CSV table of C-alpha atoms and ligand atoms in Angstrom, one decimal:
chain,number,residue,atom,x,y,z
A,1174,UNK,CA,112.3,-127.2,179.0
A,1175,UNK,CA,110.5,-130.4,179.7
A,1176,UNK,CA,112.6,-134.0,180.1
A,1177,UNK,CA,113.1,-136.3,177.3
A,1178,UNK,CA,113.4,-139.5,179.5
A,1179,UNK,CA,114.2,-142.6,176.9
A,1180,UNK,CA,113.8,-145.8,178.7
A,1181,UNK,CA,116.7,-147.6,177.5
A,1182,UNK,CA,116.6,-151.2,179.6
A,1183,UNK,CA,117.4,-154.1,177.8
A,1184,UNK,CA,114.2,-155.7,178.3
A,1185,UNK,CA,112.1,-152.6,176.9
A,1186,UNK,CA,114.6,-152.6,174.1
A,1187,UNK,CA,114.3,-156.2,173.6
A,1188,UNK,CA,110.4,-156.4,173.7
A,1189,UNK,CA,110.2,-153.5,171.2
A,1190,UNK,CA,112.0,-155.1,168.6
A,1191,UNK,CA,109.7,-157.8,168.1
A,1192,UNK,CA,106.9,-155.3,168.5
A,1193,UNK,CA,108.5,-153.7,165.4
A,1194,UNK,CA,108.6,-156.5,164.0
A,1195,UNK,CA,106.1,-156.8,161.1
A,1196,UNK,CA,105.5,-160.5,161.1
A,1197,UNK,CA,104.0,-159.9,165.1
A,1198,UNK,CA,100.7,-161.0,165.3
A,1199,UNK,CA,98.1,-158.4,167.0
A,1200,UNK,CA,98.1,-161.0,170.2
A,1201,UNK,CA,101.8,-161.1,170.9
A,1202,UNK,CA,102.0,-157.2,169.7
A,1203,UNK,CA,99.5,-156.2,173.0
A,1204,UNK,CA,101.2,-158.3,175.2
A,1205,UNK,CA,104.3,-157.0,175.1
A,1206,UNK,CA,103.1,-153.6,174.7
A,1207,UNK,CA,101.5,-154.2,178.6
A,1208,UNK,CA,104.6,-155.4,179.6
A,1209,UNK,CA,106.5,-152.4,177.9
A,1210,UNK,CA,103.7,-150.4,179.8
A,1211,UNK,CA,104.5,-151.9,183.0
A,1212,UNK,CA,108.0,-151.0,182.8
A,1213,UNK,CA,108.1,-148.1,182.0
A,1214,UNK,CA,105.8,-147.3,184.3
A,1215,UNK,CA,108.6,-147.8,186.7
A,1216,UNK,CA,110.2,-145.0,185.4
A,1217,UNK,CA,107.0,-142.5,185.0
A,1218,UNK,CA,105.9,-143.1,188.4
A,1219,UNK,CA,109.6,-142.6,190.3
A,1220,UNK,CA,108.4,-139.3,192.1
A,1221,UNK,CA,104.6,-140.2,192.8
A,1222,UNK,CA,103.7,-139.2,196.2
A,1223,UNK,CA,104.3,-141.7,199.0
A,1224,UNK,CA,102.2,-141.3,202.1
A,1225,UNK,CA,103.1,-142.9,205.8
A,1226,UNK,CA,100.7,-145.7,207.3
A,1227,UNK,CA,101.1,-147.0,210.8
A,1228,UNK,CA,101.6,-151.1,210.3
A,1229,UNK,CA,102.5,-153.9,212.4
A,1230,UNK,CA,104.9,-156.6,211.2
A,1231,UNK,CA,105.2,-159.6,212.9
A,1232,UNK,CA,108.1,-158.2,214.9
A,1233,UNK,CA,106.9,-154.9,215.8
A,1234,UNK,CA,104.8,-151.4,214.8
A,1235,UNK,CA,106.3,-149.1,212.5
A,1236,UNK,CA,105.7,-146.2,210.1
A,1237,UNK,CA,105.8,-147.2,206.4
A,1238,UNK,CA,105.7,-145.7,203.4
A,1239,UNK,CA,102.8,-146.3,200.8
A,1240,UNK,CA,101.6,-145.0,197.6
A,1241,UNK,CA,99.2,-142.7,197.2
A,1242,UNK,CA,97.0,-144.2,194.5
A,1243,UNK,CA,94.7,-141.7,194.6
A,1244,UNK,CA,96.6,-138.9,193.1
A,1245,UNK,CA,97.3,-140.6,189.9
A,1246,UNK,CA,95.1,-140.6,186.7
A,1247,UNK,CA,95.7,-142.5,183.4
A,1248,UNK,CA,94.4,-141.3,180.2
A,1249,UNK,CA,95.2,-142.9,177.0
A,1250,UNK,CA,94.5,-141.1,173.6
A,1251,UNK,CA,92.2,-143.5,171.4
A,1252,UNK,CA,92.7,-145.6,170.6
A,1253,UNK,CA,96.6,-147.0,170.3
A,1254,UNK,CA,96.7,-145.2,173.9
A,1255,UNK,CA,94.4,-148.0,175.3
A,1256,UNK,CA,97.6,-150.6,174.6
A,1257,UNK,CA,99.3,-149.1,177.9
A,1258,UNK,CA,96.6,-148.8,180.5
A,1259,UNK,CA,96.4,-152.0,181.6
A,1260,UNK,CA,100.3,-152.5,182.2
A,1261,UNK,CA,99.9,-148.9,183.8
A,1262,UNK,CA,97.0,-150.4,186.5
A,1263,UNK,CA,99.1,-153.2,187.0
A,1264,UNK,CA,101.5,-150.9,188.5
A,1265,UNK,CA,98.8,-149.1,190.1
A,1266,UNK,CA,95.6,-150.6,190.5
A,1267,UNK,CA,93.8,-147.9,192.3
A,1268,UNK,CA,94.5,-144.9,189.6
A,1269,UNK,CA,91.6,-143.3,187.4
A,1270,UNK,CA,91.4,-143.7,183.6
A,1271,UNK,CA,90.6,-140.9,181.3
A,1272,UNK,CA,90.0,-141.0,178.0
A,1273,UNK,CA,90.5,-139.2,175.2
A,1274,UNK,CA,89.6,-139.6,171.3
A,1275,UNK,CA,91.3,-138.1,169.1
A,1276,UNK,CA,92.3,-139.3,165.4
A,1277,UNK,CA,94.6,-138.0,162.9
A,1278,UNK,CA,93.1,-136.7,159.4
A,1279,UNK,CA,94.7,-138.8,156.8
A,1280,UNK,CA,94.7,-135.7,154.2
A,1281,UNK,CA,96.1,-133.2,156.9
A,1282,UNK,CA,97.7,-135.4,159.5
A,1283,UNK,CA,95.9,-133.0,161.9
A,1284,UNK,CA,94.2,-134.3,165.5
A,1285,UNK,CA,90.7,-134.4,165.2
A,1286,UNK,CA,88.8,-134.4,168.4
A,1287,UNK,CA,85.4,-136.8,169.1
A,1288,UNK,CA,85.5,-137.7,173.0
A,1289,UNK,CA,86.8,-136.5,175.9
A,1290,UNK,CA,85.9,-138.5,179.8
A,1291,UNK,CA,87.9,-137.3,182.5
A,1292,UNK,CA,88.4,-138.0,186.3
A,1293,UNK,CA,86.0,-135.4,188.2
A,1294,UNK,CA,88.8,-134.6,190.2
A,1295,UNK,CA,92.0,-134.8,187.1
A,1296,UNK,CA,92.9,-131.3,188.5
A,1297,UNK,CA,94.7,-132.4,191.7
A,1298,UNK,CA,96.4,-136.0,190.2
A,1299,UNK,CA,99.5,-136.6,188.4
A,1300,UNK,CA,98.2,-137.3,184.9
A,1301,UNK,CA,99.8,-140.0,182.4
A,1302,UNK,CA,98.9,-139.7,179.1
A,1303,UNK,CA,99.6,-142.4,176.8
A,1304,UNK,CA,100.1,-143.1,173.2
A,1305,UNK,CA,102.5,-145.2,171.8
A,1306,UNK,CA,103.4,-143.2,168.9
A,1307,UNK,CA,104.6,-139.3,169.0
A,1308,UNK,CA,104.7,-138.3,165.4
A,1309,UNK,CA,104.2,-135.0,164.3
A,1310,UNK,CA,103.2,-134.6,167.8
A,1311,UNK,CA,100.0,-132.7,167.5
A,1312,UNK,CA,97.8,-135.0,168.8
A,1313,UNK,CA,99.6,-135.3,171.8
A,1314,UNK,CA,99.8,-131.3,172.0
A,1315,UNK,CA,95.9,-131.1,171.4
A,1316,UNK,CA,95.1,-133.5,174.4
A,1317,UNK,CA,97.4,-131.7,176.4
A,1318,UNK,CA,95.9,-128.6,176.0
A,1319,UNK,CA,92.2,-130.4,176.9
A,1320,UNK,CA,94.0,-131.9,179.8
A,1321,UNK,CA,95.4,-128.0,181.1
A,1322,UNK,CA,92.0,-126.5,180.3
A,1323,UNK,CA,90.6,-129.2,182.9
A,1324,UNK,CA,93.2,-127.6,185.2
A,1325,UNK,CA,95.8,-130.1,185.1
A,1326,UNK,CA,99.2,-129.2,186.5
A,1327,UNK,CA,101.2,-132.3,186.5
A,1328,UNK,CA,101.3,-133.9,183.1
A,1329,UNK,CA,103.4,-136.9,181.9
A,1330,UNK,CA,103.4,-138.0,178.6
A,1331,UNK,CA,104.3,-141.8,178.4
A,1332,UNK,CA,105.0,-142.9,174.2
A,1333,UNK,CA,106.9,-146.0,173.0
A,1334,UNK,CA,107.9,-145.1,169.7
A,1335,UNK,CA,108.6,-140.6,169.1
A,1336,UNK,CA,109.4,-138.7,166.2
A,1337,UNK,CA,112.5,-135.8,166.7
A,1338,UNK,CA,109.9,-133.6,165.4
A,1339,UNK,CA,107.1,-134.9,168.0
A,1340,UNK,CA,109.5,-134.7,170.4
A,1341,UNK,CA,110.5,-131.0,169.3
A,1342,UNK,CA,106.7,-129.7,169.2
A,1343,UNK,CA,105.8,-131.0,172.5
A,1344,UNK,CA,108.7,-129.5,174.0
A,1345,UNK,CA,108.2,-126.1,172.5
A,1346,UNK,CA,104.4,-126.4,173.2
A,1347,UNK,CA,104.5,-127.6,176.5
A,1348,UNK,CA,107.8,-127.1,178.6
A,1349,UNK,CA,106.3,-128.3,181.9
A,1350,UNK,CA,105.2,-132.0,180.6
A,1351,UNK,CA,108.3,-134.6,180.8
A,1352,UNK,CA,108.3,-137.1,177.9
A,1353,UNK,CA,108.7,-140.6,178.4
A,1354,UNK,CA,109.5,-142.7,175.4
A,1355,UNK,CA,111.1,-146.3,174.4
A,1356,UNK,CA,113.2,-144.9,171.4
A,1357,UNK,CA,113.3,-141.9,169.7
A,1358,UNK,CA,113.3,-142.7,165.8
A,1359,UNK,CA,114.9,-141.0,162.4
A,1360,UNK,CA,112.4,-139.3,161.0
A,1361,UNK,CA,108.7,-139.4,159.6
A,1362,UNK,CA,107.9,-140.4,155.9
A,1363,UNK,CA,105.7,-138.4,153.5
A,1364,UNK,CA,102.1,-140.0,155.5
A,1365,UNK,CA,103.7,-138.8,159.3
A,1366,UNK,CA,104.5,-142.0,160.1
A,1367,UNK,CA,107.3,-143.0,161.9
A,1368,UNK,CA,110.0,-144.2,160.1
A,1369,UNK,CA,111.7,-147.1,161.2
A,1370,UNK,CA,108.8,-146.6,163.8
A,1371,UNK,CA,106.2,-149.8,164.0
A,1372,UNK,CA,103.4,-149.2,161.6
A,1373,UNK,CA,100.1,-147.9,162.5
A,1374,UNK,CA,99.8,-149.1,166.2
A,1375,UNK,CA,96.2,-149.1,166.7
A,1376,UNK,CA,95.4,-151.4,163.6
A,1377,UNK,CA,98.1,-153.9,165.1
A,1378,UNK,CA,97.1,-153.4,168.5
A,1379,UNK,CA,93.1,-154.2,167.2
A,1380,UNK,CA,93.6,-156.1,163.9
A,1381,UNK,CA,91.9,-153.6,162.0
A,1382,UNK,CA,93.9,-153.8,159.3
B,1677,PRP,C1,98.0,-142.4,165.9
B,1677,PRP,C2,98.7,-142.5,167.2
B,1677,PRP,C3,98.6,-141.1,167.8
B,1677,PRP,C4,98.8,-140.3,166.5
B,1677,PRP,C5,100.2,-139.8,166.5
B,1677,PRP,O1,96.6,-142.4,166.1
B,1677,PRP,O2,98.1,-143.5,168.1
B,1677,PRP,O3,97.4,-140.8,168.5
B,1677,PRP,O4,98.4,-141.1,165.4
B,1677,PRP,O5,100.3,-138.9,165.4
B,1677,PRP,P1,100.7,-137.4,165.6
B,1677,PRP,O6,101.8,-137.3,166.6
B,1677,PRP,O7,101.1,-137.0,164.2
B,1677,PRP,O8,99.4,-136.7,166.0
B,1677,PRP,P2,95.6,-142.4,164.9
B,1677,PRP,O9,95.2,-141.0,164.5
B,1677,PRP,O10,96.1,-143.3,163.8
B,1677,PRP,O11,94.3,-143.0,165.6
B,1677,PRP,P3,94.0,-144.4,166.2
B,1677,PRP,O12,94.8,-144.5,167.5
B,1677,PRP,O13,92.5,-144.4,166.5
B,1677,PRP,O14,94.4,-145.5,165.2
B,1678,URA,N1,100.5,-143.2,164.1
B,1678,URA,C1,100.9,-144.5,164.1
B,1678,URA,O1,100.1,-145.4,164.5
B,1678,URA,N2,102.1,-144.7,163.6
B,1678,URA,C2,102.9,-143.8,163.1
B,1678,URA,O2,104.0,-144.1,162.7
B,1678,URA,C3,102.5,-142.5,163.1
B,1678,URA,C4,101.3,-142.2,163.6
């Protein structure tokens, strides 16, 4: 069964508050969703690979320990999942970016699929998908699958905002990807969103509506 891993530090907490917050601006709403992005990031990148590398300090040489950059590959779901990538490459400056689109049908709430740009090499890295909301959860689910048909191994989901049914069909879809999240909320209303949730993060992340 894969992780549910709620990032419960005051500051995340704090910053997504206002983020919920309906009179936030789509300025103030990205910013804070990088620094969310950032710090959470903390918490998704724990276990990434360290490598040694011969230095000298001032003092003396020694072995130290350094992150292999290389073996990690960001790939947000478009487009709300472009909101976390650059907080993400703050964190790690030297990792790939995939993307892939994908939009929900407003009739059937189902994942509809129109691009898909990966990493050459996705297969060996550590992959962090992003989105910030995990609703029904089949848009996650659907890029998953394109990710593991790519021969990904090593799959992270990274969300701000989940759904317990999003949550739930991940999961029981895919027991081997660890879900990161901010909060998990009560329920989704009778469109799929999230409810108390945020709103429709990719018009306030853009201003489109
Ligand atoms: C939103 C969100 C997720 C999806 C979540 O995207 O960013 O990708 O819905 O819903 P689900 O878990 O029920 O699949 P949307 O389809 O609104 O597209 P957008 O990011 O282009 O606005
Ligand atoms: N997509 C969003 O942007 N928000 C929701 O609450 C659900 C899906």
């Amino acid at each position: 069964m894969s992780q549910l891993h709620v990032i419960n530090h005051p500051m995340v907490q704090h910053k997504l508050t206002i983020m919920r917050d309906k009179e936030t601006g789509s300025k103030d709403f990205r910013e804070l969703l990088k620094e969310i992005a950032m710090l959470m990031g903390y918490e998704v990148t724990r276990d990434i690979a360290l490598e040694d590398v011969c230095i000298e300090t001032p003092i003396c040489k020694m072995t130290a320990k350094r992150v292999s950059g290389r073996k990690l590959a960001i790939v947000p779901i478009l487009r709300a999942g472009l909101g976390l990538v650059d907080g993400l490459l703050t964190l790690v400056p030297v990792a790939k970016v995939g993307h892939i689109g994908l939009y929900r049908n407003e009739e059937t709430h189902k994942p509809v699929v129109y691009y898909c740009k990966l990493p050459e090499d996705i297969q060996g890295r550590m992959v962090i998908l992003t989105d910030p909301m995990l609703a029904t959860g089949g848009s996650a689910c659907d890029a998953i699958v394109m990710l593991k048909e790519r021969g990904c191994t090593n799959i992270r989901l990274m969300c701000l905002v989940a759904a317990p049914d999003g949550v739930a069909k991940v999961q029981a879809e895919h027991p081997d990807v660890d879900i990161y999240v901010a909060a998990v909320d009560d329920h989704l209303n009778e469109n799929a969103y999230i409810v108390p949730g945020l709103g429709d993060a990719g018009d306030r992340i853009f201003g489109t509506k």
